Short mmCIF file of C-alpha atoms in Angstrom, two decimals:
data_model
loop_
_atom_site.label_atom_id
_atom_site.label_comp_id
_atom_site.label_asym_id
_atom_site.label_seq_id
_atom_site.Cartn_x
_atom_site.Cartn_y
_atom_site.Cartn_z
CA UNK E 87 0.00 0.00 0.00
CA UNK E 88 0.96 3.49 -0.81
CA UNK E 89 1.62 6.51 1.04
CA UNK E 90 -0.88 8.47 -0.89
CA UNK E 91 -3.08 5.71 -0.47
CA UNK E 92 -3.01 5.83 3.03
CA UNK E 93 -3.00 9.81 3.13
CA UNK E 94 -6.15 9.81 1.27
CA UNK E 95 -8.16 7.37 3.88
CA UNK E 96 -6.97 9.12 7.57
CA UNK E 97 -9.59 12.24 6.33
CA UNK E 98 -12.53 8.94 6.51
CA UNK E 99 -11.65 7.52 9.82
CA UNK E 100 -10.63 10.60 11.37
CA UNK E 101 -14.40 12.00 9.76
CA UNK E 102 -15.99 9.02 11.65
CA UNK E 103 -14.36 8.87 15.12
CA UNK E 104 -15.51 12.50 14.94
CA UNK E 105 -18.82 11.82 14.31
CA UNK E 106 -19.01 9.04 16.86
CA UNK E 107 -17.85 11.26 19.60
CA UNK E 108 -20.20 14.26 18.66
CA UNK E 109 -22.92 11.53 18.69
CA UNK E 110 -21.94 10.60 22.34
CA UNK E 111 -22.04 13.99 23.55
CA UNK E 112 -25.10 14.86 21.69
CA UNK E 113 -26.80 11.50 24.18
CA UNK E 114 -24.96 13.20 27.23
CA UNK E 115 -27.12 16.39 26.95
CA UNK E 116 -30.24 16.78 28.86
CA UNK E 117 -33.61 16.62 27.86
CA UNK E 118 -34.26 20.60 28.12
CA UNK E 119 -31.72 21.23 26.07
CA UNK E 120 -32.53 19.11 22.81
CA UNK E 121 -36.08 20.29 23.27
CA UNK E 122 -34.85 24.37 23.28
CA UNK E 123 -32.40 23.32 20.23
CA UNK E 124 -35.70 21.42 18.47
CA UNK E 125 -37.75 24.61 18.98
CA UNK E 126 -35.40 27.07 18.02
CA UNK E 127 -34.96 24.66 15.09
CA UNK E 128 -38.50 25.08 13.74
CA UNK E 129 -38.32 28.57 14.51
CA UNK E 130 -35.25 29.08 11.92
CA UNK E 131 -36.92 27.14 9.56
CA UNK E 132 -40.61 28.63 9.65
CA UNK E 133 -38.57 32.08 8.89
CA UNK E 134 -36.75 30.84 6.30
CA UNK E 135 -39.78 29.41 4.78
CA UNK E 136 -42.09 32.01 4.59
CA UNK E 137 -41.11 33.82 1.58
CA UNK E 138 -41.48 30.59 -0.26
CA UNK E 139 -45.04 30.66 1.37
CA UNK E 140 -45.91 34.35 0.68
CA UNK E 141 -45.10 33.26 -3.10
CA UNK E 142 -46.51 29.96 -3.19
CA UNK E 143 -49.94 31.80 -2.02
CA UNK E 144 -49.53 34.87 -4.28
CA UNK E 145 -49.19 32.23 -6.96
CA UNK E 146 -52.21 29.94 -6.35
CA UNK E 147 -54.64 32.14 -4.83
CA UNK E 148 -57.45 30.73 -7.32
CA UNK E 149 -56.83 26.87 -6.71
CA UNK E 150 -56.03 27.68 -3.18
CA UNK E 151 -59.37 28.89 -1.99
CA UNK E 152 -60.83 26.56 -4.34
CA UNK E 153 -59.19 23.85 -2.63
CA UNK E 154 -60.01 24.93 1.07
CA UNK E 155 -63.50 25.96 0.08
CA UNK E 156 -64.17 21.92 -0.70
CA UNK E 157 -62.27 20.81 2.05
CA UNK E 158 -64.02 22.39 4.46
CA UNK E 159 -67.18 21.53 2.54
CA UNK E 160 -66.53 17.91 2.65
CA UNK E 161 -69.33 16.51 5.65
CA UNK E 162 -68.54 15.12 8.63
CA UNK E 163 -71.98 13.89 9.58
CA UNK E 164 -75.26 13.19 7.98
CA UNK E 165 -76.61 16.34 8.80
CA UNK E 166 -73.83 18.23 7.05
CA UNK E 167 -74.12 16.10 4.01
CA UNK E 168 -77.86 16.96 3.84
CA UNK E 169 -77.55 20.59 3.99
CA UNK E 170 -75.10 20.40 1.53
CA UNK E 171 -77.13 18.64 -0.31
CA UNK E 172 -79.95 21.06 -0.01
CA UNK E 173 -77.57 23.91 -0.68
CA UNK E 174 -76.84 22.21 -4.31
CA UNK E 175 -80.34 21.77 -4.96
CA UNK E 176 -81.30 25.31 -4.04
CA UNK E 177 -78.28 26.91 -6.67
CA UNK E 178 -79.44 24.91 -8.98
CA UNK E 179 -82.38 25.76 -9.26
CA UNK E 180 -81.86 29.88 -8.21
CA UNK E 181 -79.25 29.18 -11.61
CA UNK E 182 -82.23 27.92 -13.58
CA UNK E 183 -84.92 30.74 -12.27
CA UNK E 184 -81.59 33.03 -13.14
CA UNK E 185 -81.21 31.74 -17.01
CA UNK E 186 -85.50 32.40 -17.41
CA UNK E 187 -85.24 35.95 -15.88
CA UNK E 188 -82.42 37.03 -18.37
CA UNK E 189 -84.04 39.32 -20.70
CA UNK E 190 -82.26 37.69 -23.73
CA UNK E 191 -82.74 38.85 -27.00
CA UNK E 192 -83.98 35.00 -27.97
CA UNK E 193 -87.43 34.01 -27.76
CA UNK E 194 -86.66 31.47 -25.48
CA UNK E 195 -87.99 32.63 -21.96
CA UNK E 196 -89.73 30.06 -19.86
CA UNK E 197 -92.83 31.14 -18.45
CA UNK E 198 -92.61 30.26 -14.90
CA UNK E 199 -89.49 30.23 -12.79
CA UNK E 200 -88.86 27.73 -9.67
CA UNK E 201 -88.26 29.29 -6.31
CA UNK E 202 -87.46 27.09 -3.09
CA UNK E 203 -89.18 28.53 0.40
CA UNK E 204 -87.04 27.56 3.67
CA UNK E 205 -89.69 26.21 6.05
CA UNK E 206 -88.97 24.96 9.53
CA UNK E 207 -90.73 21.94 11.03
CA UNK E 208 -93.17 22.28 14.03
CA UNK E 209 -92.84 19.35 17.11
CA UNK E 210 -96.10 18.24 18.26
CA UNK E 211 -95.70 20.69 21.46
CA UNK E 212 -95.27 23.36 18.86
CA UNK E 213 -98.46 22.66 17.04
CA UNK E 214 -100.55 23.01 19.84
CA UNK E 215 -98.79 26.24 20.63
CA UNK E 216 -99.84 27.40 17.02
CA UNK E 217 -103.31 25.78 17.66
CA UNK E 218 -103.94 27.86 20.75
CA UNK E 219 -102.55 30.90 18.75
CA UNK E 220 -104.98 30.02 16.10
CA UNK E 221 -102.34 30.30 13.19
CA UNK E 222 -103.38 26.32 12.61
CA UNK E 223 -107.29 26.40 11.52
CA UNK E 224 -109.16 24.50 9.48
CA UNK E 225 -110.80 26.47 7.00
CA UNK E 226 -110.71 29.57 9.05
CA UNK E 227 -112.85 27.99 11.56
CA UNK E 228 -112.42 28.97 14.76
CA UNK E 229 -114.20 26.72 16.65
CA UNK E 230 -112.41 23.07 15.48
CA UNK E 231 -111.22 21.66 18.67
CA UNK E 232 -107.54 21.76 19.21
CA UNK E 233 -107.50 17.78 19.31
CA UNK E 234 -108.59 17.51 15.70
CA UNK E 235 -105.51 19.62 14.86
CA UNK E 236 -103.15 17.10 16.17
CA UNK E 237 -101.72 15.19 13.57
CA UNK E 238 -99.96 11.73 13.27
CA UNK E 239 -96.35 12.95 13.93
CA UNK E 240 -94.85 10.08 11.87
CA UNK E 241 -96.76 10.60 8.75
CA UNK E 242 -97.62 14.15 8.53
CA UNK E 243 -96.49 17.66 9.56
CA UNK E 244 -96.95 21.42 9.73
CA UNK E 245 -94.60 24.27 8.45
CA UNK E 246 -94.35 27.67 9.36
CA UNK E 247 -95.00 28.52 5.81
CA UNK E 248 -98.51 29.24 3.92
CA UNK E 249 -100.26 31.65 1.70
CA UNK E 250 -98.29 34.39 2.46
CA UNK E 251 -95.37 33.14 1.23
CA UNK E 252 -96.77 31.55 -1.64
CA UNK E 253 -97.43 27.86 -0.38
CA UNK E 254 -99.66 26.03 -2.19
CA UNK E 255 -101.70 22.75 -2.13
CA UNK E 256 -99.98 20.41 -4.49
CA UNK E 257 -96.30 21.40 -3.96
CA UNK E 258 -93.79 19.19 -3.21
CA UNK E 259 -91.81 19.75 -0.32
CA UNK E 260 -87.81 18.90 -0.62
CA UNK E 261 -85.24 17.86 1.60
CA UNK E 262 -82.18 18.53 -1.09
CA UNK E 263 -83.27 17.04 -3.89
CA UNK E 264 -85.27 13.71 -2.25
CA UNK E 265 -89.04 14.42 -2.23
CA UNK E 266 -90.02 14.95 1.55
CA UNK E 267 -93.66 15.05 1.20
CA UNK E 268 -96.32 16.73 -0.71
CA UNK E 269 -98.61 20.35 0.56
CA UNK E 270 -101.99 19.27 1.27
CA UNK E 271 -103.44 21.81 3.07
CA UNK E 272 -102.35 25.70 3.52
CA UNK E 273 -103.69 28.16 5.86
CA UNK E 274 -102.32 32.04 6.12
CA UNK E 275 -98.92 31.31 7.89
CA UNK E 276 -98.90 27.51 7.92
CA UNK E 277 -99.32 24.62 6.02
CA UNK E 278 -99.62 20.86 6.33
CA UNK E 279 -97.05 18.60 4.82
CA UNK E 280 -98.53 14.76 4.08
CA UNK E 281 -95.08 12.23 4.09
CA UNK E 282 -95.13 9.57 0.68
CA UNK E 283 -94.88 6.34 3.09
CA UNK E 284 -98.20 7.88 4.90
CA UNK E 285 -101.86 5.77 3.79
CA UNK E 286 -103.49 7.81 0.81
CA UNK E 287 -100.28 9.50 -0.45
CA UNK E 288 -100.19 9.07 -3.71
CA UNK E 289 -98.12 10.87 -6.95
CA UNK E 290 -97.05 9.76 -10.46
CA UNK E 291 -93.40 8.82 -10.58
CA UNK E 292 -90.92 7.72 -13.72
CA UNK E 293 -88.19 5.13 -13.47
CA UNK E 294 -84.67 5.56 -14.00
CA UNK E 295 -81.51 3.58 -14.31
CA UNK E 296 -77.94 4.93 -13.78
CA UNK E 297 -75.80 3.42 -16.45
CA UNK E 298 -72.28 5.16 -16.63
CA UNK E 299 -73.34 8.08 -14.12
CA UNK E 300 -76.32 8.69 -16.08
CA UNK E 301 -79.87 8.27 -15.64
CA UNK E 302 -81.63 6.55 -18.59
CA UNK E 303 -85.74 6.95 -17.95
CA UNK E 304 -87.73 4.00 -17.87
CA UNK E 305 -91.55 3.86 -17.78
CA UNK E 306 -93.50 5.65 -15.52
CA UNK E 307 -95.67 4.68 -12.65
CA UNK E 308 -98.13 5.16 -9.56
CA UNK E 309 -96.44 5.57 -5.88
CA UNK E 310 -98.99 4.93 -3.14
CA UNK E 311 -98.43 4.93 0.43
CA UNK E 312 -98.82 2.42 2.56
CA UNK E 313 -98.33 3.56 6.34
CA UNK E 314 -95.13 1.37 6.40
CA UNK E 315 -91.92 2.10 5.66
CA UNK E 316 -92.04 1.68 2.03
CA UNK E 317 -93.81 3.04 -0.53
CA UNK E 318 -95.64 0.66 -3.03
CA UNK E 319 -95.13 1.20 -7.00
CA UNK E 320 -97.89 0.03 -9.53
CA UNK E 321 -98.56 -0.21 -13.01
CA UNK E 322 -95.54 -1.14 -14.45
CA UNK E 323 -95.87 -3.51 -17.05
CA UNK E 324 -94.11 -6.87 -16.95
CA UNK E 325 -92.71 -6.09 -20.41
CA UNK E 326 -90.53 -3.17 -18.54
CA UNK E 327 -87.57 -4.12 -17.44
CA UNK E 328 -87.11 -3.28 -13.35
CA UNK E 329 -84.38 -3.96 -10.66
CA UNK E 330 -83.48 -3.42 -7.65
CA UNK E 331 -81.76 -0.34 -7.28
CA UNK E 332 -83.42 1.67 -10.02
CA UNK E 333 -84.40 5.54 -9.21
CA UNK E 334 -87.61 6.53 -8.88
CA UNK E 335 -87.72 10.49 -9.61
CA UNK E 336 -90.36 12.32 -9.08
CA UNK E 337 -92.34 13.03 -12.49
CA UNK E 338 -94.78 15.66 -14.31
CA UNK E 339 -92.64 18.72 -13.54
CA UNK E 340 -91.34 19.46 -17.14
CA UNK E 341 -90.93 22.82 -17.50
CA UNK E 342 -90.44 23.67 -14.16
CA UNK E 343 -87.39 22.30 -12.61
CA UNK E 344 -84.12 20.64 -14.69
CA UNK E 345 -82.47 18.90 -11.95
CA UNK E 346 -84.16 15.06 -11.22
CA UNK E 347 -86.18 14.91 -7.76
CA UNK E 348 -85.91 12.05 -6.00
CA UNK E 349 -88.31 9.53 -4.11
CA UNK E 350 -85.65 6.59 -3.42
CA UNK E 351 -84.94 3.26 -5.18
CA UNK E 352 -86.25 -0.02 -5.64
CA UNK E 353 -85.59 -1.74 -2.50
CA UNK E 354 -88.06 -5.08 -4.27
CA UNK E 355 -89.38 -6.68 -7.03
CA UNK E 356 -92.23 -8.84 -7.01
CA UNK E 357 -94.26 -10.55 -9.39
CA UNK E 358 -97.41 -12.18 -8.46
CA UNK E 359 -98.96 -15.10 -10.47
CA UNK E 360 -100.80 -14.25 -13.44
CA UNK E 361 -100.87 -10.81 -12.68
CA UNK E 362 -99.46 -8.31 -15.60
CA UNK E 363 -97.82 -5.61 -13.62
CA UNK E 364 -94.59 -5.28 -11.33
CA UNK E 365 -95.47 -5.42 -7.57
CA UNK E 366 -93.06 -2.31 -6.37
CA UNK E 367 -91.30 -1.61 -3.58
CA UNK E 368 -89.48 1.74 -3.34
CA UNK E 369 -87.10 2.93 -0.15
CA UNK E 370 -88.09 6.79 0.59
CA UNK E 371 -84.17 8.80 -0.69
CA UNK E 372 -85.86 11.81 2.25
CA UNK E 373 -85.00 11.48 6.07
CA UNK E 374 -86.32 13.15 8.98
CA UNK E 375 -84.80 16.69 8.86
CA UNK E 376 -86.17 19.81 10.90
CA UNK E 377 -85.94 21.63 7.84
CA UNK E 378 -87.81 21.26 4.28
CA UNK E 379 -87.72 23.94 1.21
CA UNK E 380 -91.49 24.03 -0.57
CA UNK E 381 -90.87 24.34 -4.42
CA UNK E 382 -93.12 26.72 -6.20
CA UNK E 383 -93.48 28.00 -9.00
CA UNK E 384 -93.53 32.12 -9.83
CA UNK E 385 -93.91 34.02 -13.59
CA UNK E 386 -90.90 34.68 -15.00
CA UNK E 387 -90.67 38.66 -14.81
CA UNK E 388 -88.84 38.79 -18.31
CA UNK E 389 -91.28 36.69 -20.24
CA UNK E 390 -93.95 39.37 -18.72
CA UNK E 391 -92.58 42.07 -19.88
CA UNK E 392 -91.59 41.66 -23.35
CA UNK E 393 -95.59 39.92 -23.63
CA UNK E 394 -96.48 43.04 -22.70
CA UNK E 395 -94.34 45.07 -25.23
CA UNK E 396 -95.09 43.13 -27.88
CA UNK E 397 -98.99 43.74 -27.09
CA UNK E 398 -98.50 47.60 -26.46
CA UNK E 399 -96.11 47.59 -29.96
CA UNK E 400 -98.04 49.04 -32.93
CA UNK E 401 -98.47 46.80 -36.06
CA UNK E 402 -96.15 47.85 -38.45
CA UNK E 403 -98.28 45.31 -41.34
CA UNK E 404 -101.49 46.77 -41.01
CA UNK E 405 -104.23 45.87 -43.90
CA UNK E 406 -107.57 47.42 -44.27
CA UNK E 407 -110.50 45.83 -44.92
CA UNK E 408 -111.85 44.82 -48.37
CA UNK E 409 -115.01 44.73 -49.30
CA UNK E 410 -116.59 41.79 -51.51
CA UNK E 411 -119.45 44.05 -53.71
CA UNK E 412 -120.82 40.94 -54.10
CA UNK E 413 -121.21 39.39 -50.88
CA UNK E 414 -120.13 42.19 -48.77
CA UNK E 415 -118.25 40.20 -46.61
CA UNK E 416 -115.43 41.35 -44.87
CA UNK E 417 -111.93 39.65 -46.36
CA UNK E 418 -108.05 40.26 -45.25
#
């Protein structure tokens, strides 16, 4: 071996005995000490790092927000999920009342717009409290006993919603975009709310099948109630094609809303012998929530007015009449 050869390797063990004994002394140190060093540490490095930061957040202010904004969006609980549920329903359809109130140079403006009216749910103890303040009446009688305004908690309710607001018998009453229950009844500031599991409910509905994240309809159908906890779906021919899992959305609201409203899903399928329709059973989508948003339906403001200019416009292709002299009968 070499001289230089040996020259060259005392740097490496010299390095490592070095090393070794800084290591020792490093395990001889007390506790208090490595934790000041750790913290002052951090410190250095938090101030080193926040130019890099300040840049980084200049930079990607856009994708930043965007990125916090569904992070703290994402739900934690089922009551967070269905508000922000309800929350997508509502912009969708304020976007779709929106598009019909633009006063667009193109001719085509819907005629009536969708609007969503926050109602709160009354308790039993807070319907009798609404009784005895009379805001719950039957016809504007006075005189019904409060006990006949108690209603079966389970299957119906009462909002603090009515004709003042615009509440109307018939309206559907949504809990995001699942059907909640249907207006049957509507008194100045209330109105009563029937569930689709409850006896007697009953509303057409269309089928639907999600095949690649889309919903392909299917035939439509009658949902009846049936005081369980399922709904029961008829006349659906056997030639249809039904499974389990299907959608049933909430039908005969063209024109109205864009976004599908759902009931649930087929939860059964039954077919009795010799009969020629599906026997249907659908799982409600809606769960108890002390909130519920009515969906009505107002004029669309732009569609108004240009109706009304193009009535008050002059006729710029006026004829007069002509005469037949031989029948006398008035021709254009």
């Amino acid at each position: 071996m070499t001289s230089s050869n040996r020259t060259r390797r005392a740097p490496t063990w010299r390095t490592l005995i070095v090393c070794l004994v800084v290591a020792a002394l490093l395990m001889l140190l007390p506790r208090s000490f490595v934790a000041r060093w750790q913290l002052a540490h951090r410190q250095l490095v938090d101030q080193l790092g926040r130019p890099l930061h300040a840049v980084s957040s200049i930079v990607g202010t856009g994708a930043t927000s965007t990125t916090s904004a569904a992070a703290g969006a994402s739900p934690t609980s089922a009551d967070q999920f269905a508000r922000l549920e309800r929350r997508q329903a509502e912009l969708e359809l304020a976007l779709a009342a929106a598009r019909g109130g633009q006063a667009a140079a193109s001719d085509d403006l819907p005629l009536l717009t969708p609007r969503l009216v926050s109602a709160r749910l009354f308790g039993p103890r807070t319907r009798r409290l609404a009784a005895s303040e009379q805001l719950i009446l039957l016809d504007g009688a006075s005189d019904v006993p409060l006990d006949a305004l108690v209603l079966d908690t389970a299957a119906q309710a009462v909002i603090d919603r009515g004709h003042a607001d615009g509440v109307r018998a018939g309206q559907l009453a949504l809990a995001g975009r699942a059907v909640w229950g249907k207006v049957i009844q509507v008194e100045s500031q209330t109105a009563t709310i029937r569930r689709p599991t409850h006896l007697g409910y009953r509303d057409l509905v269309q089928l639907a099948r999600r095949v690649d994240d889309q919903l392909r309809p299917g035939p439509r159908a009658l949902l009846e109630g049936t005081g369980g906890q399922q709904c029961h779906i008829r006349m659906v021919p056997l030639t249809e094609s039904v499974e389990v899992g299907d959608e049933v959305l909430a039908a005969g609201w063209e024109g109205l809303v864009e976004v599908p409203l759902r009931y649930g899903r087929i939860a059964r399928v039954d077919r009795e012998p010799g009969a020629r329709h599906w026997d249907l059973w659908m799982e409600p989508a809606a769960s108890d929530s002390p909130r519920v948003e009515v969906l009505c339906a107002d004029l669309n403001p732009a569609r108004v007015a240009r109706d009304k200019e193009a009535d008050a416009a002059p006729q710029t292709a006026d004829r007069k009449p002509i005469v037949a002299p031989e029948s006398g009968v008035l021709r254009r």
